[in-house]
Short mmCIF file of C-alpha atoms and ligand atoms in Angstrom, two decimals:
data_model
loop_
_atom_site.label_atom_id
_atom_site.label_comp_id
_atom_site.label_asym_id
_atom_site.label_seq_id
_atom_site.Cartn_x
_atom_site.Cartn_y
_atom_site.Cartn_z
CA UNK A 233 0.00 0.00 0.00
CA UNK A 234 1.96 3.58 -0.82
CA UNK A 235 1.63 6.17 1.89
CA UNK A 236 1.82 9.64 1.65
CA UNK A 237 4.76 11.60 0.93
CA UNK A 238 6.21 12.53 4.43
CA UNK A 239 7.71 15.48 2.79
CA UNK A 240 4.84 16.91 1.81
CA UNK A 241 3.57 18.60 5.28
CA UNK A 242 1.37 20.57 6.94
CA UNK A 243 4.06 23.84 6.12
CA UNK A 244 3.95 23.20 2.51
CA UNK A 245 0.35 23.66 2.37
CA UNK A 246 0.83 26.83 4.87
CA UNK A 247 2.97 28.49 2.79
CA UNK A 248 2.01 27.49 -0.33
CA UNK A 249 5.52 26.24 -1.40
CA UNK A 250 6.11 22.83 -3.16
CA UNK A 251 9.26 21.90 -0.35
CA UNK A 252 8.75 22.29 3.56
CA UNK A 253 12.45 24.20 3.35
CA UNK A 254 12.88 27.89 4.10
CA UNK A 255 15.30 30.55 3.35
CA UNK A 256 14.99 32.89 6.90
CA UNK A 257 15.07 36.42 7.21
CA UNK A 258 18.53 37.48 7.64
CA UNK A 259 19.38 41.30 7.55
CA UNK A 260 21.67 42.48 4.94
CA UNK A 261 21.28 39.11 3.53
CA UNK A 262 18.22 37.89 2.22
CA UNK A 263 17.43 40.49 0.03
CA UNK A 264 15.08 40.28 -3.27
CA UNK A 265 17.72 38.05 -5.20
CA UNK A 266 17.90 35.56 -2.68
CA UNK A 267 14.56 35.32 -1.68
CA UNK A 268 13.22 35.25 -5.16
CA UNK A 269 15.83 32.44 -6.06
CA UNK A 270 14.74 30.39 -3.22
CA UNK A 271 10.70 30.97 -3.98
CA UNK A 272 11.45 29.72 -7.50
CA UNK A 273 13.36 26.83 -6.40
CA UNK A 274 10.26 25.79 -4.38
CA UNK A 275 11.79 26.87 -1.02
CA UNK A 276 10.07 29.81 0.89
CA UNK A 277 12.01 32.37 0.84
CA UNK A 278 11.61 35.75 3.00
CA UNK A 279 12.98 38.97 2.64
CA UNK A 280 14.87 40.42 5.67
CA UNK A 281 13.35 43.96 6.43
CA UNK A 282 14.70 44.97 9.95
CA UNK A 283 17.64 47.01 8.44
CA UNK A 284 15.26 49.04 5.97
CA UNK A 285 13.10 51.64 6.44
CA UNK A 286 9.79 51.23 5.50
CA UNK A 287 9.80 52.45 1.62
CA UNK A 288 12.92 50.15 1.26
CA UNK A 289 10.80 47.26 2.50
CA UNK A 290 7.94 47.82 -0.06
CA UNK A 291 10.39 48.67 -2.87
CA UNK A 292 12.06 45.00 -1.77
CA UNK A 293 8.34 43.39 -1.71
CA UNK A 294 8.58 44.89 -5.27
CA UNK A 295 11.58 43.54 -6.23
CA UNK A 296 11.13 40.10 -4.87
CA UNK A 297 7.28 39.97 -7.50
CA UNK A 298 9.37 41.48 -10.00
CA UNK A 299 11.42 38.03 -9.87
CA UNK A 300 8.84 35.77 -9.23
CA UNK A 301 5.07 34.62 -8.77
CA UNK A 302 5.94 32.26 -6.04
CA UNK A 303 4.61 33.04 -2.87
CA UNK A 304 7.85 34.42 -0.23
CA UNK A 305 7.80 36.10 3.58
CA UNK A 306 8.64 39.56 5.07
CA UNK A 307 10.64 39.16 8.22
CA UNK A 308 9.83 41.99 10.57
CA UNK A 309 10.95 42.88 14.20
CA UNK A 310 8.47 43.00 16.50
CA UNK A 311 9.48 45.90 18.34
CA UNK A 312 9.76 48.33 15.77
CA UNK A 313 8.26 51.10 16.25
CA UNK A 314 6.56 51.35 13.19
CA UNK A 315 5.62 47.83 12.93
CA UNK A 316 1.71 48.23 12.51
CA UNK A 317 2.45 49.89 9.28
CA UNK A 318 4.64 47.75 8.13
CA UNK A 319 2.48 45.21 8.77
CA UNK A 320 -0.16 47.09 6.58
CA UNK A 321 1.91 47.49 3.83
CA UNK A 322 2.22 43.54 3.51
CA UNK A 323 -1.10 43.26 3.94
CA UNK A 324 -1.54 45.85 0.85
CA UNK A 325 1.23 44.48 -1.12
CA UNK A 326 -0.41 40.07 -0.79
CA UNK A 327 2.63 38.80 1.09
CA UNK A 328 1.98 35.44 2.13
CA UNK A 329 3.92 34.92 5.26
CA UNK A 330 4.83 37.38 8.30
CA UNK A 331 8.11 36.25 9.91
CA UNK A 332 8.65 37.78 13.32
CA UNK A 333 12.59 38.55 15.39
CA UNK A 334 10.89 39.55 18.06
CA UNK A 335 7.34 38.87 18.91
CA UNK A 336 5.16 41.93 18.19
CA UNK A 337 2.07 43.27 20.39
CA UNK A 338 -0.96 40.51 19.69
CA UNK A 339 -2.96 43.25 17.78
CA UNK A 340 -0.68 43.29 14.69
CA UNK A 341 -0.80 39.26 14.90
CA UNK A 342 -4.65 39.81 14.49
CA UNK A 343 -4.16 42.81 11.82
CA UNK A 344 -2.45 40.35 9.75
CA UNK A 345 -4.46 37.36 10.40
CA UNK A 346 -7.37 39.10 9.88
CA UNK A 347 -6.21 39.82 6.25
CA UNK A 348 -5.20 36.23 5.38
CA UNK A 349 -1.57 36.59 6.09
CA UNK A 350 0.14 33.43 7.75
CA UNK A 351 2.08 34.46 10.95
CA UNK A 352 5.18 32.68 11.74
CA UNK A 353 7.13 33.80 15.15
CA UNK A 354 10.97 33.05 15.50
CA UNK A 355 10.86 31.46 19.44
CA UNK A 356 14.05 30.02 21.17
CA UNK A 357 12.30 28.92 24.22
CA UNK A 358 9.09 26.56 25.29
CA UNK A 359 6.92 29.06 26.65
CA UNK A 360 7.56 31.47 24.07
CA UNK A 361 6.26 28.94 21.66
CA UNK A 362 3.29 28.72 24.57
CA UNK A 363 2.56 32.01 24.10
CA UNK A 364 2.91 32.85 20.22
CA UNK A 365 0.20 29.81 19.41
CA UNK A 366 -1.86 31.18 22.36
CA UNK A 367 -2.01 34.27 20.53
CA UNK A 368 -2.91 32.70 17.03
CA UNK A 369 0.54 32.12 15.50
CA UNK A 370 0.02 29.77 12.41
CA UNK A 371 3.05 28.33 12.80
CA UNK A 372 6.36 28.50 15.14
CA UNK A 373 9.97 28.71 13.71
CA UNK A 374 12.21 26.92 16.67
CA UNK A 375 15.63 28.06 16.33
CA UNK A 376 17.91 26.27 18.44
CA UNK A 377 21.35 26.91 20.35
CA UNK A 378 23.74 26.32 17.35
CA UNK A 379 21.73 28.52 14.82
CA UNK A 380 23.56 31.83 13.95
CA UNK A 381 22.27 35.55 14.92
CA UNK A 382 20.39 36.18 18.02
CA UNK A 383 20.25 32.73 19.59
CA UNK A 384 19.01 30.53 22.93
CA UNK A 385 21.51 27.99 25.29
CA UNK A 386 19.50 25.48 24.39
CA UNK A 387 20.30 23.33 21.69
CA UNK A 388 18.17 22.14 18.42
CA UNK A 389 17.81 18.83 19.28
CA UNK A 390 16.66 19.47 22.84
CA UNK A 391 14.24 22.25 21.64
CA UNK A 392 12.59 20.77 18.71
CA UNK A 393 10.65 17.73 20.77
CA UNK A 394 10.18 20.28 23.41
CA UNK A 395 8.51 22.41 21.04
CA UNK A 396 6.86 20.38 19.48
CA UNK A 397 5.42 18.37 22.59
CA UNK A 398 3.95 21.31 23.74
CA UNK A 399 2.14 23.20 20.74
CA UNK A 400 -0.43 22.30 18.21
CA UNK A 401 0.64 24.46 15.38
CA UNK A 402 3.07 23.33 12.56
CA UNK A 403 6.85 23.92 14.13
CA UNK A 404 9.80 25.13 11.42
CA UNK A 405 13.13 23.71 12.96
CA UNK A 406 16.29 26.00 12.33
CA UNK A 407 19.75 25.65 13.73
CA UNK A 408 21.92 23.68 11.89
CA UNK A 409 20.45 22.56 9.14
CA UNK A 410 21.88 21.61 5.85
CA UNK A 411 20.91 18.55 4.14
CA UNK A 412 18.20 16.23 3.22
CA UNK A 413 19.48 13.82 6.63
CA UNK A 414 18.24 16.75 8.90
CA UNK A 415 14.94 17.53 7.00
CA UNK A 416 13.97 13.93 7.92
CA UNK A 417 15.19 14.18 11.19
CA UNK A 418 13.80 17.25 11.76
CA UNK A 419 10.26 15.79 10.87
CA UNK A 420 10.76 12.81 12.72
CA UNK A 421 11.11 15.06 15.50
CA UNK A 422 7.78 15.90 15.13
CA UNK A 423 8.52 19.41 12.73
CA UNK A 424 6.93 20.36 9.28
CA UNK A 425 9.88 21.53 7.80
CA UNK A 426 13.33 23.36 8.34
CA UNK A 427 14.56 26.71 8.39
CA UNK A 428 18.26 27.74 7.30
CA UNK A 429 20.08 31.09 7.30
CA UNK A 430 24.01 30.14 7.13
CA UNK A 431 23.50 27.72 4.25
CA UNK A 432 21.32 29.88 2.57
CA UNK A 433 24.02 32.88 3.08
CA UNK A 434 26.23 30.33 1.53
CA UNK A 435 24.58 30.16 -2.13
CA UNK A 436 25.83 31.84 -5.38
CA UNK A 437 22.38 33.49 -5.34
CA UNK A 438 23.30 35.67 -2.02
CA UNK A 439 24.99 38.89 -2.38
CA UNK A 440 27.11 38.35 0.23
CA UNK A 441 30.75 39.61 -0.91
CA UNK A 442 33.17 36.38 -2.51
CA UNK A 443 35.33 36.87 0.31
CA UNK A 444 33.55 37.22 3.07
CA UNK A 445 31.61 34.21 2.09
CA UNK A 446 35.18 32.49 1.78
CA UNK A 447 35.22 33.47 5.76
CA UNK A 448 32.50 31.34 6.11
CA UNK A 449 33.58 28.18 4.53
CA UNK A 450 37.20 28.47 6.15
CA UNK A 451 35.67 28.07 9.24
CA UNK A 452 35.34 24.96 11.29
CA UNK A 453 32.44 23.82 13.60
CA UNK A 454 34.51 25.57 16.35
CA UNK A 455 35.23 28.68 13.90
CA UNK A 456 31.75 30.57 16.01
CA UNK A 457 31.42 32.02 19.43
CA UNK A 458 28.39 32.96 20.98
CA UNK A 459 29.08 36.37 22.88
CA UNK A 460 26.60 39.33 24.63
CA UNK A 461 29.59 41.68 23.58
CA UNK A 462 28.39 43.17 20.09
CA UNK A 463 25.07 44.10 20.87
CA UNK A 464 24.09 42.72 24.63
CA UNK A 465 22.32 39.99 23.49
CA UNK A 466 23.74 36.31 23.16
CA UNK A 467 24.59 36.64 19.71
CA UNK A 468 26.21 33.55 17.10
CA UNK A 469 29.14 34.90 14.91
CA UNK A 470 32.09 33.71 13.26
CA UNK A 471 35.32 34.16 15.34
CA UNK A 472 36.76 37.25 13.81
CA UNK A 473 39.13 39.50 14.78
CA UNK A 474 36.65 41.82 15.74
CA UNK A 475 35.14 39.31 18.12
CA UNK A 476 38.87 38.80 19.63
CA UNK A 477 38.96 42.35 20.00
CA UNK A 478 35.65 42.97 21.30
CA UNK A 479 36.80 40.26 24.02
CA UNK A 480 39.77 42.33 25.04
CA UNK A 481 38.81 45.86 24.92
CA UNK A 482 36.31 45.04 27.41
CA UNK A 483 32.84 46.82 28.01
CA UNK A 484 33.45 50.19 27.82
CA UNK A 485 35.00 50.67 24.65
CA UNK A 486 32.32 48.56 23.34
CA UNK A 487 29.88 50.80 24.61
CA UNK A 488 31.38 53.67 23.20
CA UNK A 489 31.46 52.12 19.83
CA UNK A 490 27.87 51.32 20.12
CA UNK A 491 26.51 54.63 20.96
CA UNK A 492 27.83 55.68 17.32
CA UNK A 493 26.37 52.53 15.53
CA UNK A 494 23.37 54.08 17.06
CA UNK A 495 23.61 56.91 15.65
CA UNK A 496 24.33 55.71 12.12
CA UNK A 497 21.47 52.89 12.36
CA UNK A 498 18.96 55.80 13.46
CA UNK A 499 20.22 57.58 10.22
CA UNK A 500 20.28 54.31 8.00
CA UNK A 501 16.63 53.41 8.64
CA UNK A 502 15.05 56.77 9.53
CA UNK A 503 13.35 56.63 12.69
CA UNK A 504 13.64 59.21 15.00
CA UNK A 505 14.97 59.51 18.09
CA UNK A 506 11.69 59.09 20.33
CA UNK A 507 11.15 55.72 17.91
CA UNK A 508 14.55 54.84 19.18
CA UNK A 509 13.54 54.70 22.62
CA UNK A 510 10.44 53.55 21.87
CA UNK A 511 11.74 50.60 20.99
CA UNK A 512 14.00 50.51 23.37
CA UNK A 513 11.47 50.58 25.85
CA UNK A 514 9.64 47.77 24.29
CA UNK A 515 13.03 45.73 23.83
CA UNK A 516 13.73 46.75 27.51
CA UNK A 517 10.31 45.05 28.33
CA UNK A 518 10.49 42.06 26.14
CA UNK A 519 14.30 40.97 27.17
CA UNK A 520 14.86 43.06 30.30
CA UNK A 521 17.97 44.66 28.96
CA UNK A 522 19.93 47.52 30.85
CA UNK A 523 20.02 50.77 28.55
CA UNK A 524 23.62 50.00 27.88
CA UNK A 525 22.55 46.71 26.74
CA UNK A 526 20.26 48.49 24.56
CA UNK A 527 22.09 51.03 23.02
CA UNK A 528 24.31 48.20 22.21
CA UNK A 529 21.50 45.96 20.49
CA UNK A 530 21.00 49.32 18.21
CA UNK A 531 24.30 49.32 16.71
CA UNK A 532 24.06 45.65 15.45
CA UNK A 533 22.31 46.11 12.38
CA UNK A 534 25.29 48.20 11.21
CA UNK A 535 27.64 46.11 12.18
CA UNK A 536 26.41 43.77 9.91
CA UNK A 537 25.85 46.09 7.55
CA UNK A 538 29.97 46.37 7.14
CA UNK A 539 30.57 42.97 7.37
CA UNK A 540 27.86 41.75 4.87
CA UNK A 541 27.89 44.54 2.37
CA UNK A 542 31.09 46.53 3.20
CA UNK A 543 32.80 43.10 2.98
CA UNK A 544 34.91 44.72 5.98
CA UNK A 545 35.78 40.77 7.37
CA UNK A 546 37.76 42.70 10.09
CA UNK A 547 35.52 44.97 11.51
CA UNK A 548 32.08 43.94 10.89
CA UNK A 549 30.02 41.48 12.59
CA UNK A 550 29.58 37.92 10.68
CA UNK A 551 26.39 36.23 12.43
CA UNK A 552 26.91 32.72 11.33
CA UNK A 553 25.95 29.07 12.43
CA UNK A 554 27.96 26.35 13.77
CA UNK A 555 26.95 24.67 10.59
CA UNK A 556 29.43 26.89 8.88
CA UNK A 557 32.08 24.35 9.52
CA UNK A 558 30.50 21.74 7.62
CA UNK A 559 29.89 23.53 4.31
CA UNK A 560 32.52 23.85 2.19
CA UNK A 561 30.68 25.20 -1.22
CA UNK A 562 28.54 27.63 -3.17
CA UNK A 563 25.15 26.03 -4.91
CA UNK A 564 22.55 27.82 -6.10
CA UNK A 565 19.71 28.52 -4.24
CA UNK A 566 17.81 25.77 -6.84
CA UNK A 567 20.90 23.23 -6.69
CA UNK A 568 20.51 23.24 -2.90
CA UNK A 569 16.99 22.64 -2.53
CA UNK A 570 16.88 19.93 -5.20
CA UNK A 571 19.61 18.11 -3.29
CA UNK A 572 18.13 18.59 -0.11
CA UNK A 573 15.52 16.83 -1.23
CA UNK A 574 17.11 14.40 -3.03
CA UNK A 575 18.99 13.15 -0.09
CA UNK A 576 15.52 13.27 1.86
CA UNK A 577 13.85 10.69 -0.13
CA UNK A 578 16.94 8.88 -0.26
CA UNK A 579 17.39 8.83 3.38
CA UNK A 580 13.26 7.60 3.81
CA UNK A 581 14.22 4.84 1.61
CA UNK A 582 17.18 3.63 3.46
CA UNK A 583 15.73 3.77 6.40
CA UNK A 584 12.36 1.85 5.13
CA UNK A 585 15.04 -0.57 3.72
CA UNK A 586 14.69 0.16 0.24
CA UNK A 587 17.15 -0.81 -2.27
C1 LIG B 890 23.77 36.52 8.87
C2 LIG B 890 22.53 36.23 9.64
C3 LIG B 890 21.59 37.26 9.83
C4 LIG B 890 20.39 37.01 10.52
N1 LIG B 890 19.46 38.01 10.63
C5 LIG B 890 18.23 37.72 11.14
C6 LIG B 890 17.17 38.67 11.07
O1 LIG B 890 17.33 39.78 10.56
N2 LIG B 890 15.95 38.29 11.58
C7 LIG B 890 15.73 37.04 12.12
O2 LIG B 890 14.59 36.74 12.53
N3 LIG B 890 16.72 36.13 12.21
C8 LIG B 890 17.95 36.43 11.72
N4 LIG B 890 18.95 35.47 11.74
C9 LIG B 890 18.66 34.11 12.25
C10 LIG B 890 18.18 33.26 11.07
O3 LIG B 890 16.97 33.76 10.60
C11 LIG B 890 17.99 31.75 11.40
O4 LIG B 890 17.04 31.58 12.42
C12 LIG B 890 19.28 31.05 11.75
O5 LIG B 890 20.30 31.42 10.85
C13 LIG B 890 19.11 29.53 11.72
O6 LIG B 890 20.28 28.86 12.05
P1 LIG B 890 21.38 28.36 10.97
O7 LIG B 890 22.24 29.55 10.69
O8 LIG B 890 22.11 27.26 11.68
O9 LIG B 890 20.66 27.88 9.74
C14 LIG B 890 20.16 35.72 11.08
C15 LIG B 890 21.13 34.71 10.90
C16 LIG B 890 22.30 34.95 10.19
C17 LIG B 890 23.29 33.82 10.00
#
C-alpha cells in the first residue's frame, strides 16, 4: 500500500511552497535576489526587512514579485516602532507569510491574520512557543542553540521535541540545518519543515561579498562564538578578529562604539529619536535589557551592515551558524533545494530498507 509523501507537510500547504524548506530572514542578507531564487526553487524564501526603512521594505516586496510569482515572507521585528504599518503594507502588497525577530504586540498578529496573512514567530524557548500559538501564530519557527544571529543555550535537538510536545501548530526547525538527513530528522522530531540562514548565506544566489563568504567556509564547527559583547544579546558569529577584540577591549569601549552605531542605524533606517527609545522601551520590556545593553543591540544592524555589504571581514560582525564548519561550497539557491531533497527521499528509503 503507498503512503503519503512525508515530505509533503502541513508547512507546505501553509505556505504554499512545493518543499517544507525555508530561506529565513537574515538582515543584509536575504534580500530580493535571494529570496526570489529560493521561492522559484520551491523553497520559501523571506525577505529580511529589519535594516530598511519602511519604503525600502515595499520597494524589496517589489523587487522580490518582480522576480517571481511564487509566494515568499517579510521578516519583521516586533518591536519596531513602526511595525503596525509595516504590517499594513504587507497586507496591501499580498505577502503570504509574516516572519517575526521579536514577537510583536498581539494586535498586529490579528491585523495580519485578519487579512489572510500566515504568521510565523521566531521562538528560542518553550513558553515562548506557549505564548505565540496562544495568541494565534500559524506556525512557530524553533531556532535552536547552534543557529547563527540572536540565539538561545539550548540546543536544536533538545528544543525541537520540546517544542513540538507542547504546541499544536506546525513547528519550522532551524539551527543547523543543511541537508536532506536533517529535513527527515527534523520531521521525525515531530517538525513540518526546516529553516536555514548560514546555508542559505552560503549560495551563489546571495549577495554576500566572494570573500567574506570564503570566511565562512574556512571556518570549522569551532570557527563561532556565541558572545553578549556586540550588541548585549547572546549573539552567534564567526570568530573574527573583531570578536577577539571585542573580548579584550572590554565593556566600555564597546559601549562607546555602540553609541555611534546608534547613531548611524537611526540615520540608516530613519526613525527618530523618540522611535529609538520607543523601541528601546519595548526591547527593555520584552528581554529586560539595561540601557547600555540596549544602546548596544541598536548598533548591530550596522555592524552587519559592514561585514555583509562593506565586505569589511575585520571589523564587521559575521552572524553565522555552527553549521558553517560543515559547508565547504557555493550552490545555487535551486541546486541546494533539489539536493536537499534528493537526499531526503533517499534517506526515507534507506531507512524503510529500500534498495
Ligand atoms: C547573517 C545572519 C543574519 C540574521 N538576521 C536575522 C534577522 O534579521 N531576523 C531574524 O529573525 N533572524 C535572523 N537570523 C537568524 C536566522 O533567521 C535563522 O534563524 C538562523 O540562521 C538559523 O540557524 P542556521 O544559521 O544554523 O541555519 C540571522 C542569521 C544569520 C546567519
Amino acid at each position: 500500500m503507498s503512503r503519503a509523501n512525508p515530505l509533503d507537510t502541513r508547512a507546505c500547504r501553509l505556505f504554499g511552497v512545493r518543499y517544507p524548506v525555508v530561506q529565513t530572514g537574515m538582515g543584509w542578507v536575504s534580500g530580493p535576489e535571494l529570496t526570489s531564487a529560493t521561492a522559484n526553487a520551491g523553497g520559501l524564501g523571506i525577505l529580511a526587512s529589519g535594516t530598511l526603512s519602511l519604503p525600502e521594505m515595499v520597494a524589496g516586496i517589489r523587487a522580490v514579485r518582480g522576480r517571481t510569482d511564487a509566494p515568499f515572507g517579510v521578516n519583521l521585528v516586533g518591536t519596531a516602532p513602526d511595525v503596525e504599518d509595516r504590517a499594513r503594507a504587507l497586507v496591501d502588497e499580498g505577502v503570504r507569510v509574516a516572519s517575526f525577530a521579536l514577537a510583536p504586540k498581539q494586535r498586529v498578529f490579528a491585523l495580519l491574520k485578519d487579512a489572510g496573512v500566515v504568521v510565523v514567530p521566531s521562538i528560542g524557548a518553550r513558553r515562548h512557543a506557549e505564548k505565540m500559538a496562544g495568541w494565534g501564530a500559524d506556525a512557530v519557527l524553533v531556532q535552536g542553540g547552534e543557529g547563527g544571529g540572536h540565539t538561545g543555550p539550548v540546543p536544536t535537538s533538545i528544543l525541537l521535541p520540546q517544542v513540538v510536545d507542547a504546541v499544536d501548530i506546525p513547528v519550522i526547525a532551524a539551527g543547523g540545518f543543511f541537508d536532506g538527513r536533517g529535513l527527515v530528522a527534523a520531521l521525525a522530531y515531530g517538525a513540518e519543515g526546516i529553516a536555514m540562514g548560514t546555508r542559505f548565506l552560503l549560495t551563489r544566489d546571495s549577495t554576500v561579498p566572494a570573500h567574506v563568504k570564503q570566511a565562512y567556509l574556512d571556518a570549522d564547527v569551532t570557527g563561532t562564538v556565541v558572545t553578549d559583547l556586540i550588541d548585549g544579546v547572546p549573539q552567534r558569529v564567526l570568530r573574527t578578529p573583531l570578536v577577539e577584540t571585542l573580548t579584550a577591549a572590554g565593556r566600555v569601549a564597546t559601549l562607546r562604539r555602540s553609541i555611534t552605531g546608534a547613531v548611524a542605524l537611526r540615520r540608516a533606517v530613519g526613525s527618530s529619536w523618540p522611535d529609538v527609545i520607543r523601541q528601546g522601551l519595548a526591547m527593555r520590556r520584552q528581554r529586560g535589557l539595561s540601557w547600555g545593553q540596549l544602546l548596544m543591540a541598536a548598533n548591530t544592524p550596522m555592524m552587519i551592515r559592514t561585514g555583509m555589504v562593506d565586505g569589511r571581514v575585520d571589523i564587521g560582525s559575521l552572524a553565522s551558524g555552527q553549521v558553517a564548519g560543515l559547508i565547504d561550497e557555493l550552490p545555487s539557491c535551486a541546486e541546494l533545494i533539489d539536493r536537499v531533497m534528493a537526499d531526503a527521499r533517499k534517506t526515507l528509503d534507506r531507512l524503510e530498507g529500500t534498495p
